[in-house]
């Protein structure tokens, strides 16, 4: 067991009792969003999922949650979906207390060398889906948000360059800026906006980023192994629990004075200096 494996998740304490939370980004039961939805339910929240492209698949996966949630369709690149989202959610609830943006995508040309060869049309997709959509989603759900509501998104520490991540890293830098502006605009409505910078977790999106470098001993394995070595608390790429419970904390009323910022759930790897990181 890694030092970050979590036995005590606080489930059953009702931290989110009475709250309704919209969770985007479930595509498999490995999705970070799936684990966030699960822990939201374990803490007493009612959850509504969105599905991109394959609603029947998301509905099938959703049966593995503690309670079966409603599923509404959302493609963040579709203006029609964004305009319809509030009404689709209203079929299941009158208002929202939390929203989880767990969406990311970049075309293959944006992930891996040569960085300079990625065409703008592909970079534009990466930025639209992975960063701009945080603002689109906030705008779409704004009429439903109760005072005290919390919006969260998923970040991957983009302060330094690294293999593969390339234009996704640029998109995550943009996402951090978008988060600050969403927080600034919604703060007067008593709505918070924050990101969680998660350590690496084995999901579909992570595999897409590493592409051919997958497999035992591949570069994705090496990066994930190095993360575990340099994180003061250690890191287990198979265990999204601490990321999900960090989401619960941010969605709860306990973090009522936190907005526009990034909370790291990465085992502490992001705090270790570069000179130590390679050792
Ligand atoms: P995932 O593949 O399970 O989730 C990505 C989700 O994005 C999928 O559900 C997909 O349907 C959705 N999506 C893509 N295009 C969309 C669109 N146009 N409209 C609506 N939804 C769309 O992978 P994940 O790792 O759980 O990724 C979730 C978030 O976590 C992403 O923002 C990712 O960058 C971030 N993140 C992942 C890791 C990691 O190592 N896996 C680490 C830090 C942050």
Coordinates of C-alpha atoms and ligand atoms in Angstrom, one line a residue:
X1 CA 0.0 0.0 0.0
X2 CA 1.3 3.5 -0.9
X3 CA 1.6 6.1 1.8
X4 CA -1.3 8.0 0.0
X5 CA -3.8 5.1 0.1
X6 CA -6.7 6.3 2.1
X7 CA -8.6 4.1 4.5
X8 CA -10.5 6.8 6.3
X9 CA -12.4 8.8 3.6
X10 CA -14.8 10.4 6.1
X11 CA -17.7 8.7 4.2
X12 CA -21.0 8.7 6.1
X13 CA -20.2 12.0 7.9
X14 CA -22.7 13.8 5.7
X15 CA -20.4 16.6 4.6
X16 CA -22.4 17.1 1.5
X17 CA -25.8 16.2 2.9
X18 CA -28.6 18.2 1.2
X19 CA -26.4 19.2 -1.7
X20 CA -26.9 18.5 -5.4
X21 CA -23.8 18.3 -7.5
X22 CA -23.4 18.1 -11.3
X23 CA -20.4 15.9 -12.3
X24 CA -19.0 16.0 -15.8
X25 CA -16.3 13.7 -17.2
X26 CA -17.3 10.1 -16.4
X27 CA -16.4 7.8 -19.3
X28 CA -15.1 4.7 -17.4
X29 CA -15.1 3.6 -13.8
X30 CA -11.4 4.7 -13.8
X31 CA -12.3 8.3 -14.6
X32 CA -11.4 10.7 -11.9
X33 CA -15.0 12.0 -12.2
X34 CA -16.4 8.6 -11.4
X35 CA -14.5 8.6 -8.1
X36 CA -15.5 12.1 -7.3
X37 CA -19.2 11.2 -8.0
X38 CA -18.8 8.1 -5.8
X39 CA -17.4 10.1 -2.8
X40 CA -19.9 12.9 -3.3
X41 CA -22.7 10.3 -2.9
X42 CA -20.9 8.6 0.1
X43 CA -20.9 12.1 1.7
X44 CA -24.6 12.5 1.2
X45 CA -24.9 14.4 -2.0
X46 CA -27.4 13.9 -4.8
X47 CA -25.3 13.6 -8.0
X48 CA -26.3 14.3 -11.6
X49 CA -23.8 13.2 -14.3
X50 CA -23.2 14.6 -17.8
X51 CA -22.3 12.3 -20.7
X52 CA -20.3 13.2 -23.8
X53 CA -21.2 11.4 -27.0
X54 CA -22.0 8.0 -25.5
X55 CA -24.9 8.4 -22.9
X56 CA -25.7 4.7 -22.9
X57 CA -22.1 3.9 -21.9
X58 CA -22.1 6.5 -19.1
X59 CA -25.5 5.2 -17.9
X60 CA -24.1 1.7 -17.8
X61 CA -21.0 2.8 -15.8
X62 CA -23.2 4.9 -13.5
X63 CA -24.8 1.7 -12.2
X64 CA -21.5 1.0 -10.4
X65 CA -22.0 4.1 -8.2
X66 CA -23.5 3.7 -4.7
X67 CA -26.7 5.2 -6.1
X68 CA -27.8 5.4 -9.7
X69 CA -27.7 9.1 -10.8
X70 CA -29.6 10.8 -13.7
X71 CA -27.5 11.4 -16.8
X72 CA -27.8 14.4 -19.1
X73 CA -26.0 15.0 -22.3
X74 CA -23.2 17.6 -22.7
X75 CA -20.6 18.2 -25.4
X76 CA -18.8 21.3 -24.3
X77 CA -18.0 22.1 -28.0
X78 CA -21.8 22.2 -28.7
X79 CA -23.5 25.6 -28.2
X80 CA -26.8 23.8 -28.5
X81 CA -25.9 21.5 -25.6
X82 CA -24.5 24.4 -23.5
X83 CA -27.7 26.4 -24.0
X84 CA -29.9 23.4 -23.2
X85 CA -27.9 22.3 -20.1
X86 CA -29.7 24.3 -17.5
X87 CA -33.1 22.9 -18.7
X88 CA -31.8 19.4 -18.9
X89 CA -30.6 19.6 -15.3
X90 CA -33.9 21.2 -14.2
X91 CA -35.6 18.0 -15.2
X92 CA -33.9 16.5 -12.1
X93 CA -33.3 19.4 -9.7
X94 CA -34.3 23.0 -9.2
X95 CA -30.8 24.2 -8.3
X96 CA -27.1 23.1 -7.9
X97 CA -24.7 23.4 -5.0
X98 CA -21.7 22.1 -6.8
X99 CA -20.3 21.5 -10.3
X100 CA -17.3 19.3 -11.3
X101 CA -15.5 20.0 -14.5
X102 CA -13.4 16.9 -15.2
X103 CA -12.9 17.3 -18.9
X104 CA -9.8 17.3 -21.0
X105 CA -8.9 16.5 -24.6
X106 CA -6.1 17.3 -27.1
X107 CA -5.6 15.9 -30.6
X108 CA -2.6 13.6 -31.0
X109 CA -0.5 16.3 -32.7
X110 CA -0.7 18.3 -29.5
X111 CA 0.7 15.5 -27.3
X112 CA 4.4 14.6 -28.0
X113 CA 7.2 16.0 -30.1
X114 CA 7.6 18.0 -32.1
X115 CA 5.9 20.6 -30.0
X116 CA 6.4 23.2 -32.7
X117 CA 4.6 21.2 -35.4
X118 CA 1.1 21.1 -33.8
X119 CA -1.3 23.1 -36.1
X120 CA -3.4 25.8 -34.6
X121 CA -6.7 24.0 -35.6
X122 CA -5.6 21.1 -33.2
X123 CA -4.3 23.5 -30.5
X124 CA -7.6 25.4 -30.7
X125 CA -9.5 22.2 -30.0
X126 CA -7.3 21.4 -27.0
X127 CA -7.7 24.9 -25.6
X128 CA -11.5 24.9 -26.2
X129 CA -12.2 21.5 -24.6
X130 CA -9.7 21.7 -21.8
X131 CA -9.7 25.4 -20.7
X132 CA -12.4 27.5 -22.4
X133 CA -15.0 24.9 -21.5
X134 CA -14.5 25.7 -17.8
X135 CA -15.9 29.2 -18.4
X136 CA -18.6 27.8 -20.8
X137 CA -19.8 25.3 -18.2
X138 CA -19.8 28.0 -15.5
X139 CA -21.9 30.2 -17.7
X140 CA -24.3 27.4 -18.6
X141 CA -25.0 26.4 -15.0
X142 CA -24.9 29.9 -13.5
X143 CA -28.7 30.3 -13.4
X144 CA -28.9 27.2 -11.2
X145 CA -26.2 27.9 -8.7
X146 CA -27.2 28.5 -5.1
X147 CA -25.3 31.0 -2.9
X148 CA -22.4 29.1 -1.4
X149 CA -22.1 26.8 -4.5
X150 CA -18.6 25.5 -5.5
X151 CA -17.3 24.8 -8.9
X152 CA -14.1 22.7 -9.3
X153 CA -11.9 21.6 -12.1
X154 CA -9.1 19.1 -12.6
X155 CA -5.5 20.4 -13.2
X156 CA -2.2 18.8 -13.8
X157 CA 0.7 21.0 -12.5
X158 CA 1.6 22.9 -15.7
X159 CA 4.5 25.1 -14.2
X160 CA 7.2 23.1 -15.9
X161 CA 7.7 21.5 -19.3
X162 CA 7.7 17.7 -19.5
X163 CA 7.5 14.9 -22.0
X164 CA 4.2 14.3 -23.9
X165 CA 2.1 16.9 -22.1
X166 CA 3.1 19.7 -24.5
X167 CA -0.1 21.7 -25.6
X168 CA -2.2 20.1 -22.8
X169 CA 0.3 21.8 -20.4
X170 CA -0.4 25.1 -22.2
X171 CA -4.2 24.4 -21.9
X172 CA -3.8 23.7 -18.2
X173 CA -2.0 27.0 -17.8
X174 CA -4.9 28.6 -19.5
X175 CA -7.3 26.7 -17.3
X176 CA -5.6 28.1 -14.2
X177 CA -6.2 31.6 -15.5
X178 CA -9.8 30.9 -16.5
X179 CA -10.4 29.6 -13.0
X180 CA -9.2 32.9 -11.5
X181 CA -11.5 34.9 -13.7
X182 CA -14.5 32.6 -13.0
X183 CA -13.8 33.0 -9.3
X184 CA -13.6 36.8 -9.8
X185 CA -16.9 37.0 -11.6
X186 CA -18.9 34.6 -9.5
X187 CA -17.5 35.6 -6.1
X188 CA -20.1 38.4 -5.6
X189 CA -22.8 35.6 -6.0
X190 CA -21.0 33.7 -3.2
X191 CA -19.9 31.1 -5.7
X192 CA -16.4 29.6 -5.4
X193 CA -14.2 28.3 -8.2
X194 CA -11.1 26.2 -7.6
X195 CA -8.9 23.6 -9.3
X196 CA -7.4 20.4 -7.9
X197 CA -3.9 19.7 -9.3
X198 CA -3.9 15.9 -9.1
X199 CA -1.0 13.6 -9.4
X200 CA -1.0 11.1 -12.3
X201 CA -3.9 8.6 -12.3
X202 CA -4.3 5.7 -14.7
X203 CA -7.3 6.7 -16.9
X204 CA -8.2 6.8 -20.6
X205 CA -7.0 10.4 -20.8
X206 CA -3.6 9.6 -19.3
X207 CA -3.2 6.7 -21.8
X208 CA -4.1 9.0 -24.7
X209 CA -1.4 11.5 -23.6
X210 CA 1.4 8.8 -23.4
X211 CA 0.3 7.2 -26.7
X212 CA 2.9 4.6 -27.9
X213 CA 5.0 5.0 -24.8
X214 CA 2.7 2.9 -22.8
X215 CA 3.4 -0.5 -21.4
X216 CA 5.6 -1.9 -18.7
X217 CA 8.8 0.2 -18.5
X218 CA 7.5 2.7 -21.0
X219 CA 7.9 6.4 -20.5
X220 CA 4.5 6.8 -18.8
X221 CA 5.5 4.1 -16.3
X222 CA 8.8 5.9 -15.7
X223 CA 7.0 9.3 -15.1
X224 CA 4.6 7.7 -12.8
X225 CA 7.4 5.9 -10.9
X226 CA 9.3 9.1 -10.6
X227 CA 6.3 10.9 -9.2
X228 CA 6.0 8.2 -6.5
X229 CA 9.7 8.6 -5.7
X230 CA 9.8 12.3 -5.4
X231 CA 6.4 12.9 -3.6
X232 CA 7.1 13.2 0.1
X233 CA 3.9 11.3 0.8
X234 CA 4.4 8.8 -2.0
X235 CA 1.9 8.4 -4.9
X236 CA -0.1 5.5 -6.2
X237 CA -1.3 5.9 -9.8
X238 CA -4.0 3.3 -9.2
X239 CA -5.6 5.2 -6.3
X240 CA -7.7 8.3 -7.0
X241 CA -9.3 8.3 -3.5
X242 CA -7.4 11.3 -2.2
X243 CA -8.1 13.3 -5.3
X244 CA -11.8 12.5 -4.9
X245 CA -11.9 13.4 -1.2
X246 CA -10.1 16.6 -1.9
X247 CA -13.0 17.4 -4.3
X248 CA -15.5 16.6 -1.5
X249 CA -13.7 19.1 0.8
X250 CA -13.8 21.8 -1.9
X251 CA -17.4 21.1 -2.6
X252 CA -18.3 21.3 1.1
X253 CA -19.0 24.4 3.2
X254 CA -15.7 23.8 5.1
X255 CA -13.6 25.6 2.5
X256 CA -15.9 28.6 2.3
X257 CA -13.1 31.2 2.0
X258 CA -11.1 29.5 -0.7
X259 CA -11.6 30.6 -4.3
X260 CA -9.6 31.3 -7.5
X261 CA -6.8 29.0 -6.4
X262 CA -5.3 25.5 -7.0
X263 CA -5.3 22.9 -4.3
X264 CA -2.6 20.2 -4.9
X265 CA -3.5 16.5 -4.3
X266 CA -0.3 15.1 -5.7
X267 CA 1.5 13.6 -2.7
X268 CA 3.5 16.8 -2.4
X269 CA 5.5 16.1 -5.6
X270 CA 4.9 19.7 -6.9
X271 CA 6.7 21.1 -3.8
X272 CA 10.0 19.3 -4.4
X273 CA 12.7 21.3 -6.2
X274 CA 14.0 20.2 -9.6
X275 CA 17.5 19.4 -8.3
X276 CA 15.9 16.7 -6.1
X277 CA 13.3 15.5 -8.5
X278 CA 15.6 13.5 -10.8
X279 CA 17.3 11.7 -7.9
Ligands
LIG1 P1 -11.0 10.4 -18.6 O1 -10.6 10.1 -20.0 O2 -11.6 9.4 -17.7 O3 -11.9 11.8 -18.5 C1 -11.9 12.8 -19.5 C2 -13.3 13.2 -19.8 O4 -13.4 14.3 -20.7 C3 -14.1 12.0 -20.5 O5 -15.2 11.7 -19.7 C4 -14.6 12.6 -21.8 O6 -15.8 12.1 -22.2 C5 -14.6 14.1 -21.4 N1 -14.6 14.9 -22.6 C6 -13.7 15.0 -23.6 N2 -14.2 15.9 -24.6 C7 -15.4 16.3 -24.1 C8 -16.4 17.3 -24.7 N3 -16.2 17.8 -25.9 N4 -17.5 17.5 -23.9 C9 -17.7 17.0 -22.7 N5 -16.8 16.1 -22.2 C10 -15.7 15.8 -22.9 O7 -9.6 11.0 -17.9 P2 -9.3 11.7 -16.5 O8 -7.9 11.4 -16.3 O9 -10.3 11.3 -15.5 O10 -9.5 13.2 -16.9 C11 -10.4 14.1 -16.2 C12 -9.7 15.4 -15.9 O11 -8.6 15.2 -15.0 C13 -9.0 16.1 -17.1 O12 -9.2 17.5 -17.0 C14 -7.6 15.7 -17.0 O13 -6.7 16.6 -17.6 C15 -7.5 15.8 -15.5 N6 -6.3 15.2 -14.8 C16 -6.0 13.9 -15.1 C17 -4.9 13.4 -14.5 C18 -4.5 11.9 -14.8 O14 -3.3 11.6 -14.6 N7 -5.4 11.1 -15.2 C19 -4.1 14.1 -13.6 C20 -4.4 15.4 -13.4 C21 -5.5 16.0 -14.0

